[in-house]
């Protein structure tokens, strides 16, 4: 019997899905992703697996967290940009900030700018229902920022996250 996703070529979840490439999925350290000693101080690619999701729609947030967990990430979700800043102050930066563009209060671009002040190399993935071409990003957000148009499937999410790892 095959024990790993890479060996089997499939990831089990709600539906079986072929893995696009085992090279673009973070693997757990020998102690396991849930081992606090293994995760302590591990942020940034490729070591970190924590993704902070900022999404105000509870159903989208729940679905997004579930998809990220199926991709072997440790996903945390908050509903507002201000809560994301608090989370980062308490827990340190995640490996990736995944935020909706339109949020109540501070929007996703303003959040990315604020987070980048303290963590300039933090990758940011912005989800939006509008065209990425229609956004005017400030110069601070020209590198390490990706866009994912809504609606999206798990494979599109996986590809967008993998693109930011390069």
mmCIF file with all atom_site columns, C-alpha atoms in Angstrom:
data_model
loop_
_atom_site.group_PDB
_atom_site.id
_atom_site.type_symbol
_atom_site.label_atom_id
_atom_site.label_alt_id
_atom_site.label_comp_id
_atom_site.label_asym_id
_atom_site.label_entity_id
_atom_site.label_seq_id
_atom_site.pdbx_PDB_ins_code
_atom_site.Cartn_x
_atom_site.Cartn_y
_atom_site.Cartn_z
_atom_site.occupancy
_atom_site.B_iso_or_equiv
_atom_site.pdbx_formal_charge
_atom_site.auth_seq_id
_atom_site.auth_comp_id
_atom_site.auth_asym_id
_atom_site.auth_atom_id
_atom_site.pdbx_PDB_model_num
ATOM 1   C CA . UNK A 1 1   ? 0.000   0.000  0.000   1.00 0.00 ? 1   UNK A CA 1
ATOM 2   C CA . UNK A 1 2   ? 1.301   3.477  -0.850  1.00 0.00 ? 2   UNK A CA 1
ATOM 3   C CA . UNK A 1 3   ? 1.744   5.867  2.046   1.00 0.00 ? 3   UNK A CA 1
ATOM 4   C CA . UNK A 1 4   ? 2.458   9.194  0.402   1.00 0.00 ? 4   UNK A CA 1
ATOM 5   C CA . UNK A 1 5   ? 0.677   11.482 -1.986  1.00 0.00 ? 5   UNK A CA 1
ATOM 6   C CA . UNK A 1 6   ? 3.775   11.607 -4.191  1.00 0.00 ? 6   UNK A CA 1
ATOM 7   C CA . UNK A 1 7   ? 3.849   7.800  -4.471  1.00 0.00 ? 7   UNK A CA 1
ATOM 8   C CA . UNK A 1 8   ? 0.161   7.358  -5.185  1.00 0.00 ? 8   UNK A CA 1
ATOM 9   C CA . UNK A 1 9   ? -0.314  10.411 -7.400  1.00 0.00 ? 9   UNK A CA 1
ATOM 10  C CA . UNK A 1 10  ? -3.648  11.126 -5.693  1.00 0.00 ? 10  UNK A CA 1
ATOM 11  C CA . UNK A 1 11  ? -4.799  13.218 -2.766  1.00 0.00 ? 11  UNK A CA 1
ATOM 12  C CA . UNK A 1 12  ? -7.808  12.009 -0.811  1.00 0.00 ? 12  UNK A CA 1
ATOM 13  C CA . UNK A 1 13  ? -10.477 14.448 0.258   1.00 0.00 ? 13  UNK A CA 1
ATOM 14  C CA . UNK A 1 14  ? -14.089 15.053 -0.603  1.00 0.00 ? 14  UNK A CA 1
ATOM 15  C CA . UNK A 1 15  ? -13.252 13.756 -4.061  1.00 0.00 ? 15  UNK A CA 1
ATOM 16  C CA . UNK A 1 16  ? -10.092 12.060 -5.201  1.00 0.00 ? 16  UNK A CA 1
ATOM 17  C CA . UNK A 1 17  ? -8.015  14.510 -7.186  1.00 0.00 ? 17  UNK A CA 1
ATOM 18  C CA . UNK A 1 18  ? -4.797  13.882 -9.067  1.00 0.00 ? 18  UNK A CA 1
ATOM 19  C CA . UNK A 1 19  ? -1.852  15.831 -7.752  1.00 0.00 ? 19  UNK A CA 1
ATOM 20  C CA . UNK A 1 20  ? -0.561  18.259 -10.376 1.00 0.00 ? 20  UNK A CA 1
ATOM 21  C CA . UNK A 1 21  ? 3.019   17.934 -9.211  1.00 0.00 ? 21  UNK A CA 1
ATOM 22  C CA . UNK A 1 22  ? 4.403   16.667 -5.949  1.00 0.00 ? 22  UNK A CA 1
ATOM 23  C CA . UNK A 1 23  ? 7.147   19.284 -6.263  1.00 0.00 ? 23  UNK A CA 1
ATOM 24  C CA . UNK A 1 24  ? 4.726   22.181 -5.754  1.00 0.00 ? 24  UNK A CA 1
ATOM 25  C CA . UNK A 1 25  ? 3.142   20.914 -2.559  1.00 0.00 ? 25  UNK A CA 1
ATOM 26  C CA . UNK A 1 26  ? 4.891   21.576 0.742   1.00 0.00 ? 26  UNK A CA 1
ATOM 27  C CA . UNK A 1 27  ? 5.759   18.421 2.616   1.00 0.00 ? 27  UNK A CA 1
ATOM 28  C CA . UNK A 1 28  ? 5.606   18.010 6.349   1.00 0.00 ? 28  UNK A CA 1
ATOM 29  C CA . UNK A 1 29  ? 8.823   17.948 8.307   1.00 0.00 ? 29  UNK A CA 1
ATOM 30  C CA . UNK A 1 30  ? 9.842   14.692 10.023  1.00 0.00 ? 30  UNK A CA 1
ATOM 31  C CA . UNK A 1 31  ? 8.086   15.767 13.238  1.00 0.00 ? 31  UNK A CA 1
ATOM 32  C CA . UNK A 1 32  ? 4.854   16.419 11.331  1.00 0.00 ? 32  UNK A CA 1
ATOM 33  C CA . UNK A 1 33  ? 3.163   19.709 10.507  1.00 0.00 ? 33  UNK A CA 1
ATOM 34  C CA . UNK A 1 34  ? 1.184   19.706 13.741  1.00 0.00 ? 34  UNK A CA 1
ATOM 35  C CA . UNK A 1 35  ? 4.271   19.283 15.936  1.00 0.00 ? 35  UNK A CA 1
ATOM 36  C CA . UNK A 1 36  ? 4.789   22.699 17.636  1.00 0.00 ? 36  UNK A CA 1
ATOM 37  C CA . UNK A 1 37  ? 8.572   22.230 17.809  1.00 0.00 ? 37  UNK A CA 1
ATOM 38  C CA . UNK A 1 38  ? 8.698   21.567 14.081  1.00 0.00 ? 38  UNK A CA 1
ATOM 39  C CA . UNK A 1 39  ? 6.582   24.616 13.203  1.00 0.00 ? 39  UNK A CA 1
ATOM 40  C CA . UNK A 1 40  ? 8.104   27.066 15.692  1.00 0.00 ? 40  UNK A CA 1
ATOM 41  C CA . UNK A 1 41  ? 9.733   29.894 13.808  1.00 0.00 ? 41  UNK A CA 1
ATOM 42  C CA . UNK A 1 42  ? 9.082   28.342 10.394  1.00 0.00 ? 42  UNK A CA 1
ATOM 43  C CA . UNK A 1 43  ? 7.757   30.982 8.069   1.00 0.00 ? 43  UNK A CA 1
ATOM 44  C CA . UNK A 1 44  ? 8.267   31.761 4.427   1.00 0.00 ? 44  UNK A CA 1
ATOM 45  C CA . UNK A 1 45  ? 8.688   29.451 1.459   1.00 0.00 ? 45  UNK A CA 1
ATOM 46  C CA . UNK A 1 46  ? 9.517   26.641 1.192   1.00 0.00 ? 46  UNK A CA 1
ATOM 47  C CA . UNK A 1 47  ? 9.624   25.727 4.890   1.00 0.00 ? 47  UNK A CA 1
ATOM 48  C CA . UNK A 1 48  ? 6.460   27.339 6.189   1.00 0.00 ? 48  UNK A CA 1
ATOM 49  C CA . UNK A 1 49  ? 3.071   25.859 5.539   1.00 0.00 ? 49  UNK A CA 1
ATOM 50  C CA . UNK A 1 50  ? 0.895   28.384 7.412   1.00 0.00 ? 50  UNK A CA 1
ATOM 51  C CA . UNK A 1 51  ? -1.461  30.386 5.232   1.00 0.00 ? 51  UNK A CA 1
ATOM 52  C CA . UNK A 1 52  ? -3.548  33.208 6.636   1.00 0.00 ? 52  UNK A CA 1
ATOM 53  C CA . UNK A 1 53  ? -6.863  33.542 4.815   1.00 0.00 ? 53  UNK A CA 1
ATOM 54  C CA . UNK A 1 54  ? -8.659  36.885 5.049   1.00 0.00 ? 54  UNK A CA 1
ATOM 55  C CA . UNK A 1 55  ? -12.197 36.450 3.724   1.00 0.00 ? 55  UNK A CA 1
ATOM 56  C CA . UNK A 1 56  ? -15.383 38.027 5.069   1.00 0.00 ? 56  UNK A CA 1
ATOM 57  C CA . UNK A 1 57  ? -17.796 35.542 3.474   1.00 0.00 ? 57  UNK A CA 1
ATOM 58  C CA . UNK A 1 58  ? -17.989 32.583 5.906   1.00 0.00 ? 58  UNK A CA 1
ATOM 59  C CA . UNK A 1 59  ? -18.874 30.005 3.243   1.00 0.00 ? 59  UNK A CA 1
ATOM 60  C CA . UNK A 1 60  ? -16.038 31.043 0.933   1.00 0.00 ? 60  UNK A CA 1
ATOM 61  C CA . UNK A 1 61  ? -13.658 31.134 3.894   1.00 0.00 ? 61  UNK A CA 1
ATOM 62  C CA . UNK A 1 62  ? -14.662 27.660 5.059   1.00 0.00 ? 62  UNK A CA 1
ATOM 63  C CA . UNK A 1 63  ? -14.306 26.240 1.545   1.00 0.00 ? 63  UNK A CA 1
ATOM 64  C CA . UNK A 1 64  ? -10.937 27.938 1.012   1.00 0.00 ? 64  UNK A CA 1
ATOM 65  C CA . UNK A 1 65  ? -9.548  26.662 4.318   1.00 0.00 ? 65  UNK A CA 1
ATOM 66  C CA . UNK A 1 66  ? -10.716 23.149 3.478   1.00 0.00 ? 66  UNK A CA 1
ATOM 67  C CA . UNK A 1 67  ? -9.064  23.254 0.040   1.00 0.00 ? 67  UNK A CA 1
ATOM 68  C CA . UNK A 1 68  ? -5.787  24.542 1.528   1.00 0.00 ? 68  UNK A CA 1
ATOM 69  C CA . UNK A 1 69  ? -5.820  21.803 4.159   1.00 0.00 ? 69  UNK A CA 1
ATOM 70  C CA . UNK A 1 70  ? -6.362  19.230 1.425   1.00 0.00 ? 70  UNK A CA 1
ATOM 71  C CA . UNK A 1 71  ? -3.207  20.657 -0.174  1.00 0.00 ? 71  UNK A CA 1
ATOM 72  C CA . UNK A 1 72  ? -1.341  20.026 3.118   1.00 0.00 ? 72  UNK A CA 1
ATOM 73  C CA . UNK A 1 73  ? -1.252  23.623 4.308   1.00 0.00 ? 73  UNK A CA 1
ATOM 74  C CA . UNK A 1 74  ? -2.049  24.811 7.807   1.00 0.00 ? 74  UNK A CA 1
ATOM 75  C CA . UNK A 1 75  ? -4.779  27.359 7.079   1.00 0.00 ? 75  UNK A CA 1
ATOM 76  C CA . UNK A 1 76  ? -6.015  30.007 9.502   1.00 0.00 ? 76  UNK A CA 1
ATOM 77  C CA . UNK A 1 77  ? -8.923  32.276 8.679   1.00 0.00 ? 77  UNK A CA 1
ATOM 78  C CA . UNK A 1 78  ? -10.011 35.713 9.856   1.00 0.00 ? 78  UNK A CA 1
ATOM 79  C CA . UNK A 1 79  ? -12.927 37.794 8.503   1.00 0.00 ? 79  UNK A CA 1
ATOM 80  C CA . UNK A 1 80  ? -11.347 41.267 8.408   1.00 0.00 ? 80  UNK A CA 1
ATOM 81  C CA . UNK A 1 81  ? -8.041  42.949 7.633   1.00 0.00 ? 81  UNK A CA 1
ATOM 82  C CA . UNK A 1 82  ? -7.754  44.340 11.155  1.00 0.00 ? 82  UNK A CA 1
ATOM 83  C CA . UNK A 1 83  ? -8.107  40.812 12.561  1.00 0.00 ? 83  UNK A CA 1
ATOM 84  C CA . UNK A 1 84  ? -5.377  39.659 10.158  1.00 0.00 ? 84  UNK A CA 1
ATOM 85  C CA . UNK A 1 85  ? -2.993  42.308 11.510  1.00 0.00 ? 85  UNK A CA 1
ATOM 86  C CA . UNK A 1 86  ? -3.766  41.178 15.069  1.00 0.00 ? 86  UNK A CA 1
ATOM 87  C CA . UNK A 1 87  ? -3.214  37.530 14.090  1.00 0.00 ? 87  UNK A CA 1
ATOM 88  C CA . UNK A 1 88  ? 0.169   38.328 12.530  1.00 0.00 ? 88  UNK A CA 1
ATOM 89  C CA . UNK A 1 89  ? 1.219   40.361 15.588  1.00 0.00 ? 89  UNK A CA 1
ATOM 90  C CA . UNK A 1 90  ? 0.366   37.390 17.843  1.00 0.00 ? 90  UNK A CA 1
ATOM 91  C CA . UNK A 1 91  ? 1.607   34.516 15.670  1.00 0.00 ? 91  UNK A CA 1
ATOM 92  C CA . UNK A 1 92  ? 4.226   36.007 13.374  1.00 0.00 ? 92  UNK A CA 1
ATOM 93  C CA . UNK A 1 93  ? 3.936   36.150 9.608   1.00 0.00 ? 93  UNK A CA 1
ATOM 94  C CA . UNK A 1 94  ? 2.424   33.233 7.723   1.00 0.00 ? 94  UNK A CA 1
ATOM 95  C CA . UNK A 1 95  ? 4.130   31.644 4.737   1.00 0.00 ? 95  UNK A CA 1
ATOM 96  C CA . UNK A 1 96  ? 1.458   33.265 2.553   1.00 0.00 ? 96  UNK A CA 1
ATOM 97  C CA . UNK A 1 97  ? -1.198  35.922 3.035   1.00 0.00 ? 97  UNK A CA 1
ATOM 98  C CA . UNK A 1 98  ? -4.299  35.054 1.012   1.00 0.00 ? 98  UNK A CA 1
ATOM 99  C CA . UNK A 1 99  ? -6.793  37.910 1.073   1.00 0.00 ? 99  UNK A CA 1
ATOM 100 C CA . UNK A 1 100 ? -9.986  38.931 -0.626  1.00 0.00 ? 100 UNK A CA 1
ATOM 101 C CA . UNK A 1 101 ? -9.711  42.281 -2.374  1.00 0.00 ? 101 UNK A CA 1
ATOM 102 C CA . UNK A 1 102 ? -13.000 43.664 -1.066  1.00 0.00 ? 102 UNK A CA 1
ATOM 103 C CA . UNK A 1 103 ? -13.264 43.476 2.693   1.00 0.00 ? 103 UNK A CA 1
ATOM 104 C CA . UNK A 1 104 ? -15.245 45.551 5.174   1.00 0.00 ? 104 UNK A CA 1
ATOM 105 C CA . UNK A 1 105 ? -13.034 48.367 6.462   1.00 0.00 ? 105 UNK A CA 1
ATOM 106 C CA . UNK A 1 106 ? -9.480  48.022 5.153   1.00 0.00 ? 106 UNK A CA 1
ATOM 107 C CA . UNK A 1 107 ? -9.381  46.334 1.724   1.00 0.00 ? 107 UNK A CA 1
ATOM 108 C CA . UNK A 1 108 ? -6.980  43.592 0.626   1.00 0.00 ? 108 UNK A CA 1
ATOM 109 C CA . UNK A 1 109 ? -4.492  45.933 -1.075  1.00 0.00 ? 109 UNK A CA 1
ATOM 110 C CA . UNK A 1 110 ? -4.275  48.171 2.005   1.00 0.00 ? 110 UNK A CA 1
ATOM 111 C CA . UNK A 1 111 ? -3.804  45.057 4.147   1.00 0.00 ? 111 UNK A CA 1
ATOM 112 C CA . UNK A 1 112 ? -1.014  43.785 1.897   1.00 0.00 ? 112 UNK A CA 1
ATOM 113 C CA . UNK A 1 113 ? 0.739   47.169 2.089   1.00 0.00 ? 113 UNK A CA 1
ATOM 114 C CA . UNK A 1 114 ? 0.490   47.257 5.868   1.00 0.00 ? 114 UNK A CA 1
ATOM 115 C CA . UNK A 1 115 ? 1.754   43.690 6.294   1.00 0.00 ? 115 UNK A CA 1
ATOM 116 C CA . UNK A 1 116 ? 4.596   44.278 3.823   1.00 0.00 ? 116 UNK A CA 1
ATOM 117 C CA . UNK A 1 117 ? 5.873   47.195 5.944   1.00 0.00 ? 117 UNK A CA 1
ATOM 118 C CA . UNK A 1 118 ? 6.974   44.681 8.559   1.00 0.00 ? 118 UNK A CA 1
ATOM 119 C CA . UNK A 1 119 ? 7.468   41.668 6.287   1.00 0.00 ? 119 UNK A CA 1
ATOM 120 C CA . UNK A 1 120 ? 8.592   42.943 2.866   1.00 0.00 ? 120 UNK A CA 1
ATOM 121 C CA . UNK A 1 121 ? 9.136   39.489 1.329   1.00 0.00 ? 121 UNK A CA 1
ATOM 122 C CA . UNK A 1 122 ? 5.816   37.972 2.395   1.00 0.00 ? 122 UNK A CA 1
ATOM 123 C CA . UNK A 1 123 ? 3.995   36.493 -0.626  1.00 0.00 ? 123 UNK A CA 1
ATOM 124 C CA . UNK A 1 124 ? 0.431   37.767 -1.069  1.00 0.00 ? 124 UNK A CA 1
ATOM 125 C CA . UNK A 1 125 ? -2.360  36.151 -3.066  1.00 0.00 ? 125 UNK A CA 1
ATOM 126 C CA . UNK A 1 126 ? -5.350  38.417 -3.710  1.00 0.00 ? 126 UNK A CA 1
ATOM 127 C CA . UNK A 1 127 ? -8.673  36.886 -4.657  1.00 0.00 ? 127 UNK A CA 1
ATOM 128 C CA . UNK A 1 128 ? -11.070 39.060 -6.580  1.00 0.00 ? 128 UNK A CA 1
ATOM 129 C CA . UNK A 1 129 ? -14.146 38.977 -8.726  1.00 0.00 ? 129 UNK A CA 1
ATOM 130 C CA . UNK A 1 130 ? -12.757 41.736 -10.935 1.00 0.00 ? 130 UNK A CA 1
ATOM 131 C CA . UNK A 1 131 ? -9.982  41.623 -13.488 1.00 0.00 ? 131 UNK A CA 1
ATOM 132 C CA . UNK A 1 132 ? -6.458  41.881 -12.070 1.00 0.00 ? 132 UNK A CA 1
ATOM 133 C CA . UNK A 1 133 ? -5.647  44.152 -15.011 1.00 0.00 ? 133 UNK A CA 1
ATOM 134 C CA . UNK A 1 134 ? -8.088  46.731 -13.680 1.00 0.00 ? 134 UNK A CA 1
ATOM 135 C CA . UNK A 1 135 ? -6.186  47.112 -10.408 1.00 0.00 ? 135 UNK A CA 1
ATOM 136 C CA . UNK A 1 136 ? -3.623  49.829 -9.919  1.00 0.00 ? 136 UNK A CA 1
ATOM 137 C CA . UNK A 1 137 ? -1.160  48.424 -7.419  1.00 0.00 ? 137 UNK A CA 1
ATOM 138 C CA . UNK A 1 138 ? 1.369   50.587 -5.622  1.00 0.00 ? 138 UNK A CA 1
ATOM 139 C CA . UNK A 1 139 ? 5.064   49.940 -6.393  1.00 0.00 ? 139 UNK A CA 1
ATOM 140 C CA . UNK A 1 140 ? 5.513   48.093 -3.079  1.00 0.00 ? 140 UNK A CA 1
ATOM 141 C CA . UNK A 1 141 ? 3.239   45.358 -4.382  1.00 0.00 ? 141 UNK A CA 1
ATOM 142 C CA . UNK A 1 142 ? 4.775   44.711 -7.790  1.00 0.00 ? 142 UNK A CA 1
ATOM 143 C CA . UNK A 1 143 ? 6.742   41.637 -6.650  1.00 0.00 ? 143 UNK A CA 1
ATOM 144 C CA . UNK A 1 144 ? 5.511   38.545 -4.822  1.00 0.00 ? 144 UNK A CA 1
ATOM 145 C CA . UNK A 1 145 ? 1.812   39.274 -5.395  1.00 0.00 ? 145 UNK A CA 1
ATOM 146 C CA . UNK A 1 146 ? -0.535  36.966 -7.254  1.00 0.00 ? 146 UNK A CA 1
ATOM 147 C CA . UNK A 1 147 ? -4.171  37.182 -8.265  1.00 0.00 ? 147 UNK A CA 1
ATOM 148 C CA . UNK A 1 148 ? -6.854  34.524 -8.282  1.00 0.00 ? 148 UNK A CA 1
ATOM 149 C CA . UNK A 1 149 ? -10.136 35.351 -9.993  1.00 0.00 ? 149 UNK A CA 1
ATOM 150 C CA . UNK A 1 150 ? -13.392 34.239 -8.427  1.00 0.00 ? 150 UNK A CA 1
ATOM 151 C CA . UNK A 1 151 ? -14.840 31.748 -8.797  1.00 0.00 ? 151 UNK A CA 1
ATOM 152 C CA . UNK A 1 152 ? -11.924 29.327 -8.758  1.00 0.00 ? 152 UNK A CA 1
ATOM 153 C CA . UNK A 1 153 ? -11.415 25.603 -8.457  1.00 0.00 ? 153 UNK A CA 1
ATOM 154 C CA . UNK A 1 154 ? -8.951  23.769 -6.245  1.00 0.00 ? 154 UNK A CA 1
ATOM 155 C CA . UNK A 1 155 ? -6.529  23.240 -9.126  1.00 0.00 ? 155 UNK A CA 1
ATOM 156 C CA . UNK A 1 156 ? -6.494  26.978 -9.840  1.00 0.00 ? 156 UNK A CA 1
ATOM 157 C CA . UNK A 1 157 ? -5.844  27.685 -6.166  1.00 0.00 ? 157 UNK A CA 1
ATOM 158 C CA . UNK A 1 158 ? -3.015  25.153 -6.118  1.00 0.00 ? 158 UNK A CA 1
ATOM 159 C CA . UNK A 1 159 ? -1.451  26.663 -9.250  1.00 0.00 ? 159 UNK A CA 1
ATOM 160 C CA . UNK A 1 160 ? -1.686  30.231 -7.875  1.00 0.00 ? 160 UNK A CA 1
ATOM 161 C CA . UNK A 1 161 ? -0.043  29.229 -4.594  1.00 0.00 ? 161 UNK A CA 1
ATOM 162 C CA . UNK A 1 162 ? 2.669   27.283 -6.448  1.00 0.00 ? 162 UNK A CA 1
ATOM 163 C CA . UNK A 1 163 ? 3.368   30.290 -8.693  1.00 0.00 ? 163 UNK A CA 1
ATOM 164 C CA . UNK A 1 164 ? 4.171   32.423 -5.635  1.00 0.00 ? 164 UNK A CA 1
ATOM 165 C CA . UNK A 1 165 ? 6.674   29.821 -4.420  1.00 0.00 ? 165 UNK A CA 1
ATOM 166 C CA . UNK A 1 166 ? 8.939   30.387 -7.438  1.00 0.00 ? 166 UNK A CA 1
#
